[in-house]
mmCIF file with all atom_site columns, C-alpha atoms in Angstrom:
data_model
loop_
_atom_site.group_PDB
_atom_site.id
_atom_site.type_symbol
_atom_site.label_atom_id
_atom_site.label_alt_id
_atom_site.label_comp_id
_atom_site.label_asym_id
_atom_site.label_entity_id
_atom_site.label_seq_id
_atom_site.pdbx_PDB_ins_code
_atom_site.Cartn_x
_atom_site.Cartn_y
_atom_site.Cartn_z
_atom_site.occupancy
_atom_site.B_iso_or_equiv
_atom_site.pdbx_formal_charge
_atom_site.auth_seq_id
_atom_site.auth_comp_id
_atom_site.auth_asym_id
_atom_site.auth_atom_id
_atom_site.pdbx_PDB_model_num
ATOM 1  C CA . MET A 1 1  ? 7.016   16.129  11.577  1.00 0.00 ? 15  MET A CA 1
ATOM 2  C CA . SER A 1 2  ? 3.403   15.149  11.932  1.00 0.00 ? 16  SER A CA 1
ATOM 3  C CA . LEU A 1 3  ? 2.050   11.708  11.123  1.00 0.00 ? 17  LEU A CA 1
ATOM 4  C CA . ARG A 1 4  ? -0.154  13.135  8.376   1.00 0.00 ? 18  ARG A CA 1
ATOM 5  C CA . ARG A 1 5  ? 2.811   14.851  6.742   1.00 0.00 ? 19  ARG A CA 1
ATOM 6  C CA . ASP A 1 6  ? 4.928   11.655  6.990   1.00 0.00 ? 20  ASP A CA 1
ATOM 7  C CA . ALA A 1 7  ? 2.155   9.546   5.471   1.00 0.00 ? 21  ALA A CA 1
ATOM 8  C CA . GLY A 1 8  ? 1.718   12.112  2.716   1.00 0.00 ? 22  GLY A CA 1
ATOM 9  C CA . SER A 1 9  ? 5.396   12.019  1.839   1.00 0.00 ? 23  SER A CA 1
ATOM 10 C CA . VAL A 1 10 ? 5.319   8.218   1.639   1.00 0.00 ? 24  VAL A CA 1
ATOM 11 C CA . GLY A 1 11 ? 2.263   8.414   -0.622  1.00 0.00 ? 25  GLY A CA 1
ATOM 12 C CA . GLU A 1 12 ? 3.948   10.976  -2.854  1.00 0.00 ? 26  GLU A CA 1
ATOM 13 C CA . ALA A 1 13 ? 7.041   8.783   -3.069  1.00 0.00 ? 27  ALA A CA 1
ATOM 14 C CA . VAL A 1 14 ? 4.917   5.832   -4.147  1.00 0.00 ? 28  VAL A CA 1
ATOM 15 C CA . ALA A 1 15 ? 2.999   7.897   -6.694  1.00 0.00 ? 29  ALA A CA 1
ATOM 16 C CA . GLY A 1 16 ? 6.214   9.239   -8.153  1.00 0.00 ? 30  GLY A CA 1
ATOM 17 C CA . VAL A 1 17 ? 7.845   5.893   -8.809  1.00 0.00 ? 31  VAL A CA 1
ATOM 18 C CA . SER A 1 18 ? 6.218   2.558   -9.694  1.00 0.00 ? 32  SER A CA 1
ATOM 19 C CA . GLU A 1 19 ? 4.982   -0.747  -8.330  1.00 0.00 ? 33  GLU A CA 1
ATOM 20 C CA . ALA A 1 20 ? 8.527   -1.390  -7.089  1.00 0.00 ? 34  ALA A CA 1
ATOM 21 C CA . ALA A 1 21 ? 7.937   1.401   -4.584  1.00 0.00 ? 35  ALA A CA 1
ATOM 22 C CA . GLY A 1 22 ? 4.938   -0.512  -3.256  1.00 0.00 ? 36  GLY A CA 1
ATOM 23 C CA . VAL A 1 23 ? 7.216   -3.428  -2.422  1.00 0.00 ? 37  VAL A CA 1
ATOM 24 C CA . GLY A 1 24 ? 9.518   -1.013  -0.604  1.00 0.00 ? 38  GLY A CA 1
ATOM 25 C CA . VAL A 1 25 ? 6.599   0.349   1.391   1.00 0.00 ? 39  VAL A CA 1
ATOM 26 C CA . LEU A 1 26 ? 5.516   -3.173  2.375   1.00 0.00 ? 40  LEU A CA 1
ATOM 27 C CA . ASP A 1 27 ? 9.083   -3.876  3.506   1.00 0.00 ? 41  ASP A CA 1
ATOM 28 C CA . ARG A 1 28 ? 8.907   -0.814  5.767   1.00 0.00 ? 42  ARG A CA 1
ATOM 29 C CA . SER A 1 29 ? 5.494   -1.709  7.222   1.00 0.00 ? 43  SER A CA 1
ATOM 30 C CA . ASP A 1 30 ? 6.928   -2.086  10.729  1.00 0.00 ? 44  ASP A CA 1
ATOM 31 C CA . GLU A 1 31 ? 7.714   1.651   10.823  1.00 0.00 ? 45  GLU A CA 1
ATOM 32 C CA . SER A 1 32 ? 4.945   3.514   12.629  1.00 0.00 ? 46  SER A CA 1
ATOM 33 C CA . THR A 1 33 ? 4.228   5.996   9.837   1.00 0.00 ? 47  THR A CA 1
ATOM 34 C CA . VAL A 1 34 ? 4.217   3.466   7.014   1.00 0.00 ? 48  VAL A CA 1
ATOM 35 C CA . GLY A 1 35 ? 2.262   0.880   8.988   1.00 0.00 ? 49  GLY A CA 1
ATOM 36 C CA . LYS A 1 36 ? -0.590  3.318   9.521   1.00 0.00 ? 50  LYS A CA 1
ATOM 37 C CA . ILE A 1 37 ? -1.193  3.889   5.812   1.00 0.00 ? 51  ILE A CA 1
ATOM 38 C CA . LYS A 1 38 ? -4.323  2.185   4.541   1.00 0.00 ? 52  LYS A CA 1
ATOM 39 C CA . VAL A 1 39 ? -3.779  -0.405  1.815   1.00 0.00 ? 53  VAL A CA 1
ATOM 40 C CA . GLN A 1 40 ? -6.460  1.362   -0.254  1.00 0.00 ? 54  GLN A CA 1
ATOM 41 C CA . ALA A 1 41 ? -4.436  4.606   -0.148  1.00 0.00 ? 55  ALA A CA 1
ATOM 42 C CA . LEU A 1 42 ? -1.190  2.823   -0.993  1.00 0.00 ? 56  LEU A CA 1
ATOM 43 C CA . LEU A 1 43 ? -2.634  1.078   -4.050  1.00 0.00 ? 57  LEU A CA 1
ATOM 44 C CA . GLY A 1 44 ? -4.598  4.161   -5.103  1.00 0.00 ? 58  GLY A CA 1
ATOM 45 C CA . ALA A 1 45 ? -1.390  6.220   -5.139  1.00 0.00 ? 59  ALA A CA 1
ATOM 46 C CA . LEU A 1 46 ? 0.309   4.020   -7.727  1.00 0.00 ? 60  LEU A CA 1
ATOM 47 C CA . PRO A 1 47 ? 0.702   5.756   -11.100 1.00 0.00 ? 61  PRO A CA 1
ATOM 48 C CA . LYS A 1 48 ? -1.153  3.456   -13.487 1.00 0.00 ? 62  LYS A CA 1
ATOM 49 C CA . ASP A 1 49 ? -3.734  2.131   -11.027 1.00 0.00 ? 63  ASP A CA 1
ATOM 50 C CA . GLY A 1 50 ? -6.372  4.375   -9.519  1.00 0.00 ? 64  GLY A CA 1
ATOM 51 C CA . LYS A 1 51 ? -8.952  3.961   -6.795  1.00 0.00 ? 65  LYS A CA 1
ATOM 52 C CA . VAL A 1 52 ? -11.158 1.634   -8.837  1.00 0.00 ? 66  VAL A CA 1
ATOM 53 C CA . ARG A 1 53 ? -8.303  -0.765  -9.604  1.00 0.00 ? 67  ARG A CA 1
ATOM 54 C CA . ALA A 1 54 ? -7.180  -0.570  -5.956  1.00 0.00 ? 68  ALA A CA 1
ATOM 55 C CA . THR A 1 55 ? -10.661 -1.652  -4.860  1.00 0.00 ? 69  THR A CA 1
ATOM 56 C CA . GLU A 1 56 ? -10.570 -4.564  -7.326  1.00 0.00 ? 70  GLU A CA 1
ATOM 57 C CA . ILE A 1 57 ? -7.168  -5.722  -6.051  1.00 0.00 ? 71  ILE A CA 1
ATOM 58 C CA . ILE A 1 58 ? -8.284  -5.488  -2.427  1.00 0.00 ? 72  ILE A CA 1
ATOM 59 C CA . ALA A 1 59 ? -11.386 -7.560  -3.199  1.00 0.00 ? 73  ALA A CA 1
ATOM 60 C CA . GLU A 1 60 ? -9.367  -10.107 -5.171  1.00 0.00 ? 74  GLU A CA 1
ATOM 61 C CA . LEU A 1 61 ? -6.879  -10.551 -2.302  1.00 0.00 ? 75  LEU A CA 1
ATOM 62 C CA . GLU A 1 62 ? -9.693  -10.604 0.281   1.00 0.00 ? 76  GLU A CA 1
ATOM 63 C CA . ILE A 1 63 ? -8.357  -7.615  2.214   1.00 0.00 ? 77  ILE A CA 1
ATOM 64 C CA . VAL A 1 64 ? -10.789 -5.623  4.344   1.00 0.00 ? 78  VAL A CA 1
ATOM 65 C CA . GLU A 1 65 ? -11.238 -2.154  2.794   1.00 0.00 ? 79  GLU A CA 1
ATOM 66 C CA . ASN A 1 66 ? -9.962  -0.171  5.771   1.00 0.00 ? 80  ASN A CA 1
ATOM 67 C CA . ARG A 1 67 ? -6.998  -2.487  6.544   1.00 0.00 ? 81  ARG A CA 1
ATOM 68 C CA . ARG A 1 68 ? -3.712  -0.769  7.287   1.00 0.00 ? 82  ARG A CA 1
ATOM 69 C CA . VAL A 1 69 ? -0.369  -1.943  5.912   1.00 0.00 ? 83  VAL A CA 1
ATOM 70 C CA . ALA A 1 70 ? 0.951   -3.010  9.334   1.00 0.00 ? 84  ALA A CA 1
ATOM 71 C CA . SER A 1 71 ? -2.049  -5.233  10.020  1.00 0.00 ? 85  SER A CA 1
ATOM 72 C CA . LEU A 1 72 ? -1.890  -7.300  6.827   1.00 0.00 ? 86  LEU A CA 1
ATOM 73 C CA . GLY A 1 73 ? -1.750  -11.047 7.320   1.00 0.00 ? 87  GLY A CA 1
ATOM 74 C CA . GLU A 1 74 ? 0.998   -13.167 5.783   1.00 0.00 ? 88  GLU A CA 1
ATOM 75 C CA . ARG A 1 75 ? -1.283  -14.411 2.978   1.00 0.00 ? 89  ARG A CA 1
ATOM 76 C CA . GLN A 1 76 ? -2.416  -10.867 2.169   1.00 0.00 ? 90  GLN A CA 1
ATOM 77 C CA . ARG A 1 77 ? 1.140   -9.499  2.232   1.00 0.00 ? 91  ARG A CA 1
ATOM 78 C CA . THR A 1 78 ? 2.312   -12.344 -0.030  1.00 0.00 ? 92  THR A CA 1
ATOM 79 C CA . GLY A 1 79 ? -0.592  -11.685 -2.402  1.00 0.00 ? 93  GLY A CA 1
ATOM 80 C CA . LEU A 1 80 ? 0.295   -8.003  -2.648  1.00 0.00 ? 94  LEU A CA 1
ATOM 81 C CA . LEU A 1 81 ? 3.977   -8.785  -3.227  1.00 0.00 ? 95  LEU A CA 1
ATOM 82 C CA . GLU A 1 82 ? 3.022   -11.200 -6.015  1.00 0.00 ? 96  GLU A CA 1
ATOM 83 C CA . TRP A 1 83 ? 0.718   -8.570  -7.518  1.00 0.00 ? 97  TRP A CA 1
ATOM 84 C CA . PHE A 1 84 ? 3.519   -5.962  -7.424  1.00 0.00 ? 98  PHE A CA 1
ATOM 85 C CA . ALA A 1 85 ? 5.877   -8.456  -9.110  1.00 0.00 ? 99  ALA A CA 1
ATOM 86 C CA . ALA A 1 86 ? 3.442   -9.193  -11.953 1.00 0.00 ? 100 ALA A CA 1
#
């Protein structure tokens, strides 16, 4: 299976569930496919939050726009987990 297809299936899984799925994706960030997903795409795929809200969250947590899930720092990862929990 290609990387693009794997990333697409992860995105579809996130879009089909809820914020809890985002936590699951962050937990799997060490997997090569999941780690290569951009944070912007992950947040934009969530059902009630679109691209605009994703951009606001990224700015609020001081995450670089093109940052990938695997390259998030501890503070950024913690911030996202807290946001998902809220």
